[in-house]
Amino acid sequence: MDYISTRDSGHRVSAAQAIVSGLSPDGGLFLPESLPQFSLSEIETMAKTGYAGRAVAVLSRFLTDFSEDELREYVSRAYAPEKFPPKAVAPVVPLDENAHILELFHGPTCAFKDFALQLLPFLLTASLRKTGCDKTVVILVATSGDTGKAALEGFADVPGAKICVFYPDGGTSNIQRLQMTTQAGENVMVFAAEGNFDDAQNGVKRIFTDRAYAEELAGKGYILSSANSINWGRLVPQIAYYFSAYCELLNAGRIKPGDPVNVVVPTGNFGNILAAYFAKHCGLPVGKLVCASNRNNVLTDFITTGTYDRNRGFYVTTSPSMDILISSNLERLLYLLCGRDDKVLRGYMEALAKTGKYTVGPDVLAKLQSEFAAGCADDAATAAAIRDVYRETGYLCDTHTAVAVNVYRDYAAKTGDRTPTVIASTASPFKFANSVLPAAFGRAADGGDFALLAKLAELSGQPAPRALAGLQDKTERFTAKVEPAKMKEAVSGWLGL
Ligand SMILES: *Cc1c(COP(=O)(O)O)cnc(C)c1O
């Protein structure tokens, strides 16, 4: 199966090439030329296997230049028992009669991004071999917090790879920052970038589209690639867990084969919810896709009005991994919604670059609204959701998940939609203990991060994940700051060019 660029439908590459390049040279994102279809009986067969079997079934239909044996090996190493709990890689926990939480935070960095970023190093290094490239791959990552750590953890000491992460200075939680700045590995680098996530992401995008720089690097034996969710290799592993969630609901007798389920996703860069959209269009019985935002509600406005407008205030919230005003992956959805018309898509993207906004046509808006519902929750509503869910059910959710729960409850109340629902839980509550503790238990969040972790463990009766509690014994290795305009120089300096 070939992949094409959203900005030039004539530009075709293999899956391996798409994974190596990350972004298309024309600035577009890669998409499969068509979507593989899964029948109900194939889904029922998947339900009889474990997570690895489901992941291989999905990946092998998208990554046709990889053999099933290769994929099986990568999947078994990425989701190995020392990284994910073997029987509960992506468990589904009932919340009430209709709603279920899909827990995606049991990997090594306690956030859902591990699903993609534990697998990506295998996919990427194999893709380099398949495309005949013998260069050292340099991964550049802009992170709002969780991607950076998950990518560092995935790529640390991977032969033939180096990784450099930029996080917004002051834009992450302290625990998120420590997870990155204490990262081990000979091939890793971390910078605090001045500005917010969008500034960091734009800085990385500028480096990727700088052809002269790419040539300079090539001359020194380096090739740039991305571990951000603009890379197809990041998205495709995420499609698998929506299939897995459906299988779990089948196995638990919560649904019958063919019953539709709604999916609610706390959204930032639009990657995770796009994976759910792909799952739906590959034949998974999905009803509404509910897009949940925090106070940075640019997506809610877009889905409600058809106008995407990033000219607005940027807020630092208690769900920092969703503090984003430019949702890069939306480009992939728009391309599909406008019938794979690259000219129309380029018009939107040029308007976004020039004026910070665009408005889609009425037919695109109608399609968008037939598939997606949207809502947003500010910090107060998020805290209230954590409190209410904990009081009513004893379930402790993190701030990002709570945004989704709040939006789901509003949606269900407003529409009366009683469809069985999967709410993606994207992070462990311990990762955001400073917000979860006061919300769930009315305790002041003072006394330092590790005291908060211990307090949350004591009050909830759940142990704090070792990956987080263990940070207090580690030393910070990376403290350098950089201006967004100087990111290229920072990369060169680190590589010793
Ligand atoms: C990255 C992240 C999100 C947003 O996911 P997108 O794929 O960017 O929409 C939500 N919650 C958490 C905890 C995250 O780390």
Short mmCIF file of C-alpha atoms and ligand atoms in Angstrom, two decimals:
data_model
loop_
_atom_site.label_atom_id
_atom_site.label_comp_id
_atom_site.label_asym_id
_atom_site.label_seq_id
_atom_site.Cartn_x
_atom_site.Cartn_y
_atom_site.Cartn_z
CA MET A 1 0.00 0.00 0.00
CA ASP A 2 1.33 3.43 -0.95
CA TYR A 3 1.11 6.65 1.05
CA ILE A 4 0.36 10.06 -0.38
CA SER A 5 0.96 13.61 0.81
CA THR A 6 -2.02 15.73 1.87
CA ARG A 7 -0.56 18.66 -0.08
CA ASP A 8 0.22 16.77 -3.28
CA SER A 9 -1.93 13.73 -4.10
CA GLY A 10 0.59 12.81 -6.81
CA HIS A 11 3.45 12.37 -4.32
CA ARG A 12 3.47 8.64 -3.48
CA VAL A 13 5.84 6.83 -1.15
CA SER A 14 6.01 3.44 0.59
CA ALA A 15 5.09 3.06 4.28
CA ALA A 16 8.80 2.79 5.11
CA GLN A 17 9.55 6.02 3.24
CA ALA A 18 6.66 7.79 4.95
CA ILE A 19 7.99 6.70 8.34
CA VAL A 20 11.56 7.77 7.52
CA SER A 21 10.54 11.24 6.30
CA GLY A 22 7.87 12.03 8.91
CA LEU A 23 6.70 15.15 7.10
CA SER A 24 6.41 15.26 3.30
CA PRO A 25 8.89 17.68 1.63
CA ASP A 26 5.91 19.77 0.43
CA GLY A 27 4.94 20.35 4.08
CA GLY A 28 2.05 17.85 3.90
CA LEU A 29 1.37 14.78 6.03
CA PHE A 30 1.32 11.22 4.74
CA LEU A 31 -1.85 9.18 4.50
CA PRO A 32 -2.54 5.68 3.16
CA GLU A 33 -3.93 5.81 -0.38
CA SER A 34 -6.94 3.79 0.82
CA LEU A 35 -8.04 2.33 4.15
CA PRO A 36 -7.92 -1.44 4.74
CA GLN A 37 -11.26 -2.96 5.72
CA PHE A 38 -11.83 -5.32 8.64
CA SER A 39 -14.92 -7.53 8.66
CA LEU A 40 -16.89 -8.26 11.82
CA SER A 41 -15.65 -11.83 11.79
CA GLU A 42 -12.04 -10.59 11.62
CA ILE A 43 -12.76 -8.38 14.63
CA GLU A 44 -14.27 -11.35 16.48
CA THR A 45 -11.13 -13.35 15.71
CA MET A 46 -9.01 -10.50 17.10
CA ALA A 47 -11.06 -10.63 20.28
CA LYS A 48 -9.76 -14.16 20.90
CA THR A 49 -6.12 -13.03 20.91
CA GLY A 50 -4.21 -10.77 23.29
CA TYR A 51 -3.09 -7.21 22.67
CA ALA A 52 -0.06 -8.20 20.59
CA GLY A 53 -2.18 -10.29 18.20
CA ARG A 54 -4.62 -7.44 17.71
CA ALA A 55 -1.82 -4.95 17.08
CA VAL A 56 -0.16 -7.21 14.49
CA ALA A 57 -3.52 -7.74 12.75
CA VAL A 58 -4.01 -3.98 12.37
CA LEU A 59 -0.41 -2.99 11.60
CA SER A 60 0.10 -5.65 8.93
CA ARG A 61 -2.75 -4.23 6.86
CA PHE A 62 -1.28 -0.72 6.84
CA LEU A 63 2.45 -1.45 6.74
CA THR A 64 2.47 -3.76 3.76
CA ASP A 65 6.21 -3.45 3.16
CA PHE A 66 6.82 -5.14 6.54
CA SER A 67 6.38 -8.90 6.91
CA GLU A 68 4.04 -10.26 9.56
CA ASP A 69 7.04 -11.93 11.24
CA GLU A 70 8.84 -8.59 11.47
CA LEU A 71 5.80 -6.88 12.91
CA ARG A 72 5.22 -9.70 15.39
CA GLU A 73 8.79 -9.35 16.65
CA TYR A 74 8.56 -5.54 17.02
CA VAL A 75 5.19 -5.72 18.74
CA SER A 76 6.34 -8.37 21.19
CA ARG A 77 9.38 -6.28 22.10
CA ALA A 78 7.53 -2.94 22.27
CA TYR A 79 4.75 -4.26 24.52
CA ALA A 80 6.97 -6.69 26.44
CA PRO A 81 6.01 -7.67 30.01
CA GLU A 82 8.82 -5.56 31.48
CA LYS A 83 7.22 -2.50 29.82
CA PHE A 84 3.46 -3.12 30.03
CA PRO A 85 1.54 -5.36 32.45
CA PRO A 86 1.17 -8.53 30.35
CA LYS A 87 -2.52 -9.23 30.92
CA ALA A 88 -3.61 -5.61 30.94
CA VAL A 89 -1.81 -3.73 28.18
CA ALA A 90 -4.88 -1.59 27.43
CA PRO A 91 -7.60 -2.57 29.93
CA VAL A 92 -11.18 -1.34 29.66
CA VAL A 93 -12.80 -0.45 32.99
CA PRO A 94 -16.57 0.14 33.28
CA LEU A 95 -17.43 3.52 34.75
CA ASP A 96 -21.22 3.31 34.68
CA GLU A 97 -23.92 1.59 32.63
CA ASN A 98 -22.73 3.04 29.31
CA ALA A 99 -19.30 4.54 29.82
CA HIS A 100 -16.00 2.68 29.95
CA ILE A 101 -12.50 3.94 30.51
CA LEU A 102 -9.84 2.68 28.11
CA GLU A 103 -6.70 2.87 30.25
CA LEU A 104 -3.77 3.72 28.01
CA PHE A 105 -1.30 4.68 30.73
CA HIS A 106 0.24 1.40 31.88
CA GLY A 107 3.41 1.80 29.79
CA PRO A 108 6.86 2.95 30.95
CA THR A 109 6.08 6.71 31.01
CA CYS A 110 2.50 6.49 32.32
CA ALA A 111 0.84 8.11 29.29
CA PHE A 112 -0.78 6.75 26.12
CA LYS A 113 2.06 7.90 23.90
CA ASP A 114 4.04 4.81 24.93
CA PHE A 115 1.84 2.73 22.61
CA ALA A 116 3.30 4.51 19.60
CA LEU A 117 6.71 5.47 20.90
CA GLN A 118 7.74 2.06 22.18
CA LEU A 119 7.06 0.70 18.70
CA LEU A 120 8.34 3.58 16.55
CA PRO A 121 12.09 2.92 17.06
CA PHE A 122 11.63 -0.58 15.61
CA LEU A 123 9.53 0.70 12.72
CA LEU A 124 11.90 3.56 12.01
CA THR A 125 15.19 1.66 12.11
CA ALA A 126 13.67 -1.09 9.95
CA SER A 127 12.31 1.57 7.54
CA LEU A 128 15.80 3.06 7.20
CA ARG A 129 17.16 -0.37 6.23
CA LYS A 130 14.29 -0.96 3.81
CA THR A 131 14.88 2.35 2.04
CA GLY A 132 18.61 1.67 1.75
CA CYS A 133 19.59 4.52 4.07
CA ASP A 134 22.79 4.05 6.08
CA LYS A 135 22.69 7.40 7.86
CA THR A 136 22.25 8.04 11.57
CA VAL A 137 18.67 9.19 12.11
CA VAL A 138 18.25 12.34 14.21
CA ILE A 139 14.83 12.49 15.81
CA LEU A 140 13.59 15.99 16.63
CA VAL A 141 10.61 16.28 18.96
CA ALA A 142 8.54 19.22 20.11
CA THR A 143 6.59 18.16 23.15
CA SER A 144 3.83 19.53 25.33
CA GLY A 145 5.12 17.12 28.00
CA ASP A 146 4.35 13.48 27.41
CA THR A 147 5.65 12.89 23.88
CA GLY A 148 9.13 14.01 24.86
CA LYS A 149 9.54 11.50 27.64
CA ALA A 150 7.88 8.68 25.74
CA ALA A 151 10.14 9.33 22.72
CA LEU A 152 13.27 9.55 24.88
CA GLU A 153 12.37 6.29 26.58
CA GLY A 154 11.72 4.61 23.21
CA PHE A 155 14.87 5.84 21.46
CA ALA A 156 17.43 5.92 24.29
CA ASP A 157 20.53 3.99 23.19
CA VAL A 158 18.86 2.68 20.02
CA PRO A 159 21.78 2.05 17.60
CA GLY A 160 21.78 4.33 14.56
CA ALA A 161 19.53 6.93 16.20
CA LYS A 162 19.90 10.17 18.14
CA ILE A 163 17.07 12.10 19.74
CA CYS A 164 16.65 15.76 20.69
CA VAL A 165 13.57 17.00 22.56
CA PHE A 166 12.28 20.58 22.97
CA TYR A 167 9.70 21.24 25.67
CA PRO A 168 8.08 24.63 26.45
CA ASP A 169 9.90 26.18 29.40
CA GLY A 170 7.39 26.30 32.25
CA GLY A 171 4.69 24.68 30.09
CA THR A 172 4.86 21.17 31.57
CA SER A 173 4.23 19.77 35.02
CA ASN A 174 7.30 19.46 37.22
CA ILE A 175 7.11 15.67 37.12
CA GLN A 176 6.88 15.75 33.31
CA ARG A 177 9.95 17.99 33.19
CA LEU A 178 11.93 15.74 35.54
CA GLN A 179 10.99 12.68 33.50
CA MET A 180 12.76 14.30 30.54
CA THR A 181 15.69 16.07 32.18
CA THR A 182 16.77 12.92 34.05
CA GLN A 183 16.64 10.71 30.94
CA ALA A 184 19.52 8.23 30.63
CA GLY A 185 21.19 7.37 27.32
CA GLU A 186 24.26 8.38 25.31
CA ASN A 187 22.26 9.54 22.28
CA VAL A 188 19.72 11.87 23.93
CA MET A 189 19.43 15.68 24.35
CA VAL A 190 16.73 17.82 25.96
CA PHE A 191 16.19 21.61 25.70
CA ALA A 192 13.73 23.94 27.42
CA ALA A 193 12.39 26.17 24.61
CA GLU A 194 11.22 29.67 25.46
CA GLY A 195 7.57 30.23 24.51
CA ASN A 196 4.69 27.74 24.39
CA PHE A 197 4.23 24.38 22.69
CA ASP A 198 3.17 25.90 19.37
CA ASP A 199 6.40 27.94 19.28
CA ALA A 200 8.43 24.78 19.88
CA GLN A 201 6.46 22.83 17.29
CA ASN A 202 6.82 25.60 14.70
CA GLY A 203 10.56 25.72 15.41
CA VAL A 204 10.87 22.00 14.73
CA LYS A 205 8.73 22.30 11.59
CA ARG A 206 11.03 25.08 10.32
CA ILE A 207 14.05 22.81 10.72
CA PHE A 208 12.28 19.98 8.88
CA THR A 209 11.40 22.16 5.89
CA ASP A 210 14.90 23.72 5.65
CA ARG A 211 16.31 21.88 2.63
CA ALA A 212 19.75 23.46 2.83
CA TYR A 213 20.06 22.21 6.41
CA ALA A 214 18.94 18.71 5.39
CA GLU A 215 21.73 18.68 2.79
CA GLU A 216 24.30 19.93 5.28
CA LEU A 217 23.27 17.17 7.69
CA ALA A 218 23.30 14.53 4.95
CA GLY A 219 26.89 15.51 4.19
CA LYS A 220 27.77 14.66 7.80
CA GLY A 221 25.95 11.32 7.73
CA TYR A 222 22.70 12.42 9.39
CA ILE A 223 19.07 12.30 8.33
CA LEU A 224 16.32 14.10 10.23
CA SER A 225 13.09 12.44 11.26
CA SER A 226 10.18 13.16 13.53
CA ALA A 227 8.60 11.28 16.40
CA ASN A 228 5.74 13.78 16.65
CA SER A 229 2.28 12.55 15.78
CA ILE A 230 2.71 13.99 12.29
CA ASN A 231 4.72 10.80 11.62
CA TRP A 232 2.55 8.00 10.26
CA GLY A 233 4.54 5.54 12.37
CA ARG A 234 3.17 7.33 15.44
CA LEU A 235 -0.44 7.14 14.36
CA VAL A 236 -0.79 3.62 13.10
CA PRO A 237 -0.05 1.86 16.45
CA GLN A 238 -2.82 3.92 18.02
CA ILE A 239 -5.47 2.56 15.66
CA ALA A 240 -4.85 -0.87 17.19
CA TYR A 241 -6.01 0.04 20.70
CA TYR A 242 -9.44 1.12 19.51
CA PHE A 243 -9.86 -2.31 17.93
CA SER A 244 -8.60 -3.80 21.17
CA ALA A 245 -11.10 -1.78 23.23
CA TYR A 246 -13.94 -3.08 21.08
CA CYS A 247 -12.65 -6.63 21.57
CA GLU A 248 -12.52 -6.11 25.34
CA LEU A 249 -16.14 -4.92 25.37
CA LEU A 250 -17.17 -7.96 23.31
CA ASN A 251 -15.32 -10.31 25.65
CA ALA A 252 -16.89 -8.68 28.71
CA GLY A 253 -20.36 -9.08 27.17
CA ARG A 254 -20.94 -5.32 27.29
CA ILE A 255 -21.74 -5.26 23.55
CA LYS A 256 -22.67 -7.73 20.80
CA PRO A 257 -20.71 -8.00 17.53
CA GLY A 258 -21.68 -5.08 15.31
CA ASP A 259 -23.03 -2.85 18.08
CA PRO A 260 -21.72 0.67 17.63
CA VAL A 261 -19.67 2.33 20.37
CA ASN A 262 -18.99 6.02 20.78
CA VAL A 263 -15.43 7.12 21.46
CA VAL A 264 -14.49 10.17 23.54
CA VAL A 265 -10.92 11.43 23.32
CA PRO A 266 -9.18 14.25 25.21
CA THR A 267 -7.53 16.03 22.31
CA GLY A 268 -4.56 18.28 21.63
CA ASN A 269 -2.74 17.66 18.38
CA PHE A 270 -5.72 15.60 17.07
CA GLY A 271 -3.61 12.43 16.74
CA ASN A 272 -5.35 10.13 19.16
CA ILE A 273 -8.88 10.97 18.01
CA LEU A 274 -7.78 10.69 14.38
CA ALA A 275 -6.65 7.13 15.13
CA ALA A 276 -10.21 6.42 16.33
CA TYR A 277 -11.57 7.95 13.12
CA PHE A 278 -9.32 5.64 11.08
CA ALA A 279 -10.45 2.63 13.13
CA LYS A 280 -14.04 3.56 12.32
CA HIS A 281 -13.34 3.91 8.61
CA CYS A 282 -11.53 0.56 8.60
CA GLY A 283 -14.78 -1.10 9.65
CA LEU A 284 -14.77 -0.89 13.45
CA PRO A 285 -18.38 -0.19 14.53
CA VAL A 286 -17.94 3.31 15.94
CA GLY A 287 -20.76 5.84 16.26
CA LYS A 288 -19.90 9.37 17.31
CA LEU A 289 -16.36 10.55 17.88
CA VAL A 290 -16.45 13.07 20.70
CA CYS A 291 -13.57 15.55 20.69
CA ALA A 292 -12.84 16.93 24.17
CA SER A 293 -10.72 20.05 24.70
CA ASN A 294 -9.63 22.07 27.69
CA ARG A 295 -9.88 25.87 27.80
CA ASN A 296 -7.76 25.97 24.62
CA ASN A 297 -10.94 25.08 22.76
CA VAL A 298 -9.99 25.87 19.19
CA LEU A 299 -11.20 22.41 18.08
CA THR A 300 -14.56 22.72 19.81
CA ASP A 301 -15.16 25.99 17.98
CA PHE A 302 -14.02 24.46 14.70
CA ILE A 303 -16.32 21.47 14.95
CA THR A 304 -19.24 23.66 16.00
CA THR A 305 -18.78 26.48 13.47
CA GLY A 306 -16.50 25.31 10.64
CA THR A 307 -14.04 28.11 11.34
CA TYR A 308 -10.61 27.23 12.68
CA ASP A 309 -9.17 30.33 14.30
CA ARG A 310 -5.97 30.22 16.28
CA ASN A 311 -5.96 33.98 16.88
CA ARG A 312 -6.91 33.74 20.53
CA GLY A 313 -5.40 33.66 23.97
CA PHE A 314 -3.27 30.68 24.90
CA TYR A 315 -3.96 29.25 28.35
CA VAL A 316 -1.76 27.11 30.56
CA THR A 317 -4.19 24.61 32.09
CA THR A 318 -4.16 21.67 34.48
CA SER A 319 -4.21 19.39 31.40
CA PRO A 320 -0.99 20.73 29.84
CA SER A 321 -0.60 18.01 27.20
CA MET A 322 -3.64 19.53 25.49
CA ASP A 323 -2.48 23.15 25.63
CA ILE A 324 -2.25 23.46 21.87
CA LEU A 325 -3.72 25.91 19.34
CA ILE A 326 -2.43 24.32 16.13
CA SER A 327 -3.65 20.75 15.90
CA SER A 328 -1.36 19.41 13.19
CA ASN A 329 -3.19 16.14 12.56
CA LEU A 330 -6.41 17.93 11.68
CA GLU A 331 -4.83 18.37 8.25
CA ARG A 332 -5.20 14.65 7.62
CA LEU A 333 -8.89 14.67 8.50
CA LEU A 334 -9.58 17.77 6.39
CA TYR A 335 -7.89 16.19 3.39
CA LEU A 336 -10.19 13.18 3.67
CA LEU A 337 -13.30 15.28 4.34
CA CYS A 338 -12.71 17.40 1.26
CA GLY A 339 -12.57 14.26 -0.88
CA ARG A 340 -8.74 14.03 -1.05
CA ASP A 341 -8.65 17.33 -2.95
CA ASP A 342 -5.10 18.59 -2.32
CA LYS A 343 -5.85 21.98 -3.87
CA VAL A 344 -8.67 22.76 -1.46
CA LEU A 345 -6.55 21.51 1.43
CA ARG A 346 -3.59 23.69 0.42
CA GLY A 347 -5.94 26.68 0.38
CA TYR A 348 -6.93 26.04 4.01
CA MET A 349 -3.35 25.53 5.12
CA GLU A 350 -2.10 28.64 3.30
CA ALA A 351 -4.85 30.68 4.97
CA LEU A 352 -3.89 29.20 8.34
CA ALA A 353 -0.23 30.09 7.80
CA LYS A 354 -1.04 33.64 6.60
CA THR A 355 -4.00 34.70 8.73
CA GLY A 356 -4.13 32.06 11.46
CA LYS A 357 -7.58 30.90 10.37
CA TYR A 358 -9.70 29.26 7.69
CA THR A 359 -13.34 28.32 7.18
CA VAL A 360 -14.35 25.05 5.56
CA GLY A 361 -17.15 24.80 3.01
CA PRO A 362 -20.68 23.76 4.05
CA ASP A 363 -20.31 20.23 2.66
CA VAL A 364 -17.09 19.64 4.60
CA LEU A 365 -18.71 21.05 7.75
CA ALA A 366 -21.72 18.75 7.32
CA LYS A 367 -19.46 15.69 7.03
CA LEU A 368 -17.41 16.84 10.01
CA GLN A 369 -20.49 17.25 12.18
CA SER A 370 -21.99 13.94 11.12
CA GLU A 371 -18.94 12.15 12.56
CA PHE A 372 -17.77 14.38 15.40
CA ALA A 373 -19.27 16.01 18.44
CA ALA A 374 -17.17 18.38 20.52
CA GLY A 375 -17.02 20.06 23.88
CA CYS A 376 -14.60 21.69 26.26
CA ALA A 377 -13.99 21.86 29.99
CA ASP A 378 -12.09 24.56 31.87
CA ASP A 379 -9.94 23.80 34.91
CA ALA A 380 -12.85 24.15 37.36
CA ALA A 381 -15.05 21.74 35.37
CA THR A 382 -12.09 19.35 35.08
CA ALA A 383 -11.53 19.35 38.83
CA ALA A 384 -15.26 18.86 39.41
CA ALA A 385 -15.24 15.84 37.10
CA ILE A 386 -12.31 14.27 39.00
CA ARG A 387 -14.16 14.84 42.29
CA ASP A 388 -17.56 13.61 41.10
CA VAL A 389 -16.22 10.48 39.41
CA TYR A 390 -14.14 9.61 42.47
CA ARG A 391 -17.05 10.12 44.86
CA GLU A 392 -19.56 8.26 42.71
CA THR A 393 -17.45 5.33 41.56
CA GLY A 394 -14.12 5.32 43.40
CA TYR A 395 -12.36 5.74 40.05
CA LEU A 396 -9.47 8.18 40.04
CA CYS A 397 -8.81 9.93 36.73
CA ASP A 398 -6.09 12.28 35.64
CA THR A 399 -6.86 15.82 34.45
CA HIS A 400 -6.81 14.98 30.71
CA THR A 401 -9.14 12.04 31.18
CA ALA A 402 -11.36 14.22 33.38
CA VAL A 403 -11.74 16.74 30.54
CA ALA A 404 -13.07 13.86 28.42
CA VAL A 405 -15.36 12.60 31.19
CA ASN A 406 -16.81 16.07 31.68
CA VAL A 407 -17.40 16.54 27.95
CA TYR A 408 -18.91 13.04 27.70
CA ARG A 409 -21.37 13.72 30.52
CA ASP A 410 -22.44 17.02 28.94
CA TYR A 411 -22.81 15.33 25.56
CA ALA A 412 -24.88 12.45 26.96
CA ALA A 413 -27.13 14.83 28.94
CA LYS A 414 -27.66 17.14 25.97
CA THR A 415 -28.27 14.48 23.30
CA GLY A 416 -29.72 11.61 25.33
CA ASP A 417 -27.31 9.35 23.40
CA ARG A 418 -27.09 6.06 25.36
CA THR A 419 -24.65 4.28 23.04
CA PRO A 420 -21.96 2.27 24.88
CA THR A 421 -18.98 4.58 25.10
CA VAL A 422 -15.22 4.27 25.37
CA ILE A 423 -13.45 7.21 27.01
CA ALA A 424 -9.72 7.25 26.27
CA SER A 425 -7.73 7.72 29.48
CA THR A 426 -4.47 9.18 28.36
CA ALA A 427 -2.41 9.49 31.55
CA SER A 428 -2.01 8.10 35.04
CA PRO A 429 -3.56 10.32 37.74
CA PHE A 430 -0.18 10.20 39.50
CA LYS A 431 1.40 12.09 36.65
CA PHE A 432 -0.72 15.11 37.60
CA ALA A 433 -0.94 14.60 41.34
CA ASN A 434 -0.71 18.35 42.01
CA SER A 435 -4.12 18.81 40.36
CA VAL A 436 -5.70 15.44 41.13
CA LEU A 437 -5.04 15.55 44.87
CA PRO A 438 -6.91 18.79 45.58
CA ALA A 439 -9.70 17.87 43.14
CA ALA A 440 -10.38 14.37 44.50
CA PHE A 441 -9.53 14.84 48.16
CA GLY A 442 -9.71 18.59 48.80
CA ARG A 443 -6.07 18.57 49.91
CA ALA A 444 -3.79 21.52 49.29
CA ALA A 445 -1.11 20.64 46.75
CA ASP A 446 1.86 21.70 48.85
CA GLY A 447 4.93 19.88 50.09
CA GLY A 448 6.70 19.11 46.80
CA ASP A 449 6.02 16.67 44.00
CA PHE A 450 7.10 13.48 45.67
CA ALA A 451 5.23 14.22 48.88
CA LEU A 452 2.15 14.70 46.66
CA LEU A 453 2.68 11.35 44.98
CA ALA A 454 2.96 9.64 48.35
CA LYS A 455 -0.13 11.46 49.65
CA LEU A 456 -2.17 10.51 46.58
CA ALA A 457 -1.08 6.89 46.97
CA GLU A 458 -2.06 6.90 50.64
CA LEU A 459 -5.47 8.51 50.13
CA SER A 460 -6.42 6.51 47.03
CA GLY A 461 -5.03 3.21 48.26
CA GLN A 462 -3.24 2.74 44.92
CA PRO A 463 0.55 2.58 44.67
CA ALA A 464 2.32 5.41 42.80
CA PRO A 465 3.91 4.09 39.58
CA ARG A 466 7.58 3.34 40.18
CA ALA A 467 8.57 5.23 37.02
CA LEU A 468 7.33 8.43 38.71
CA ALA A 469 8.19 7.86 42.38
CA GLY A 470 11.72 6.78 41.38
CA LEU A 471 12.45 10.19 39.78
CA GLN A 472 13.36 11.67 43.13
CA ASP A 473 16.57 9.61 43.24
CA LYS A 474 17.74 10.76 39.82
CA THR A 475 19.89 13.75 38.87
CA GLU A 476 18.88 16.26 36.20
CA ARG A 477 21.19 15.95 33.20
CA PHE A 478 19.74 18.63 30.90
CA THR A 479 19.18 22.26 31.93
CA ALA A 480 19.90 24.28 28.75
CA LYS A 481 17.36 26.81 27.46
CA VAL A 482 16.94 27.90 23.85
CA GLU A 483 14.99 30.59 21.94
CA PRO A 484 12.70 29.13 19.24
CA ALA A 485 14.64 31.10 16.59
CA LYS A 486 17.89 29.37 17.65
CA MET A 487 16.70 25.77 17.69
CA LYS A 488 18.61 24.82 14.55
CA GLU A 489 21.85 26.16 16.05
CA ALA A 490 21.12 24.20 19.22
CA VAL A 491 20.77 20.98 17.22
CA SER A 492 23.98 21.69 15.30
CA GLY A 493 25.84 22.41 18.51
CA TRP A 494 24.68 19.16 20.07
CA LEU A 495 25.68 17.17 16.96
CA GLY A 496 29.07 18.89 16.98
CA LEU A 497 28.70 20.34 13.46
C1 LIG B 1 -0.60 14.00 24.09
C2 LIG B 1 -1.65 13.91 25.10
C3 LIG B 1 -2.99 14.23 24.78
C4 LIG B 1 -3.39 14.76 23.43
O1 LIG B 1 -3.28 13.78 22.44
P1 LIG B 1 -3.30 14.19 20.89
O2 LIG B 1 -3.02 12.92 20.17
O3 LIG B 1 -2.21 15.21 20.71
O4 LIG B 1 -4.64 14.75 20.61
C5 LIG B 1 -3.94 14.04 25.75
N1 LIG B 1 -3.62 13.60 26.99
C6 LIG B 1 -2.36 13.30 27.33
C7 LIG B 1 -2.07 12.83 28.71
C8 LIG B 1 -1.33 13.43 26.40
O5 LIG B 1 -0.08 13.12 26.74
#
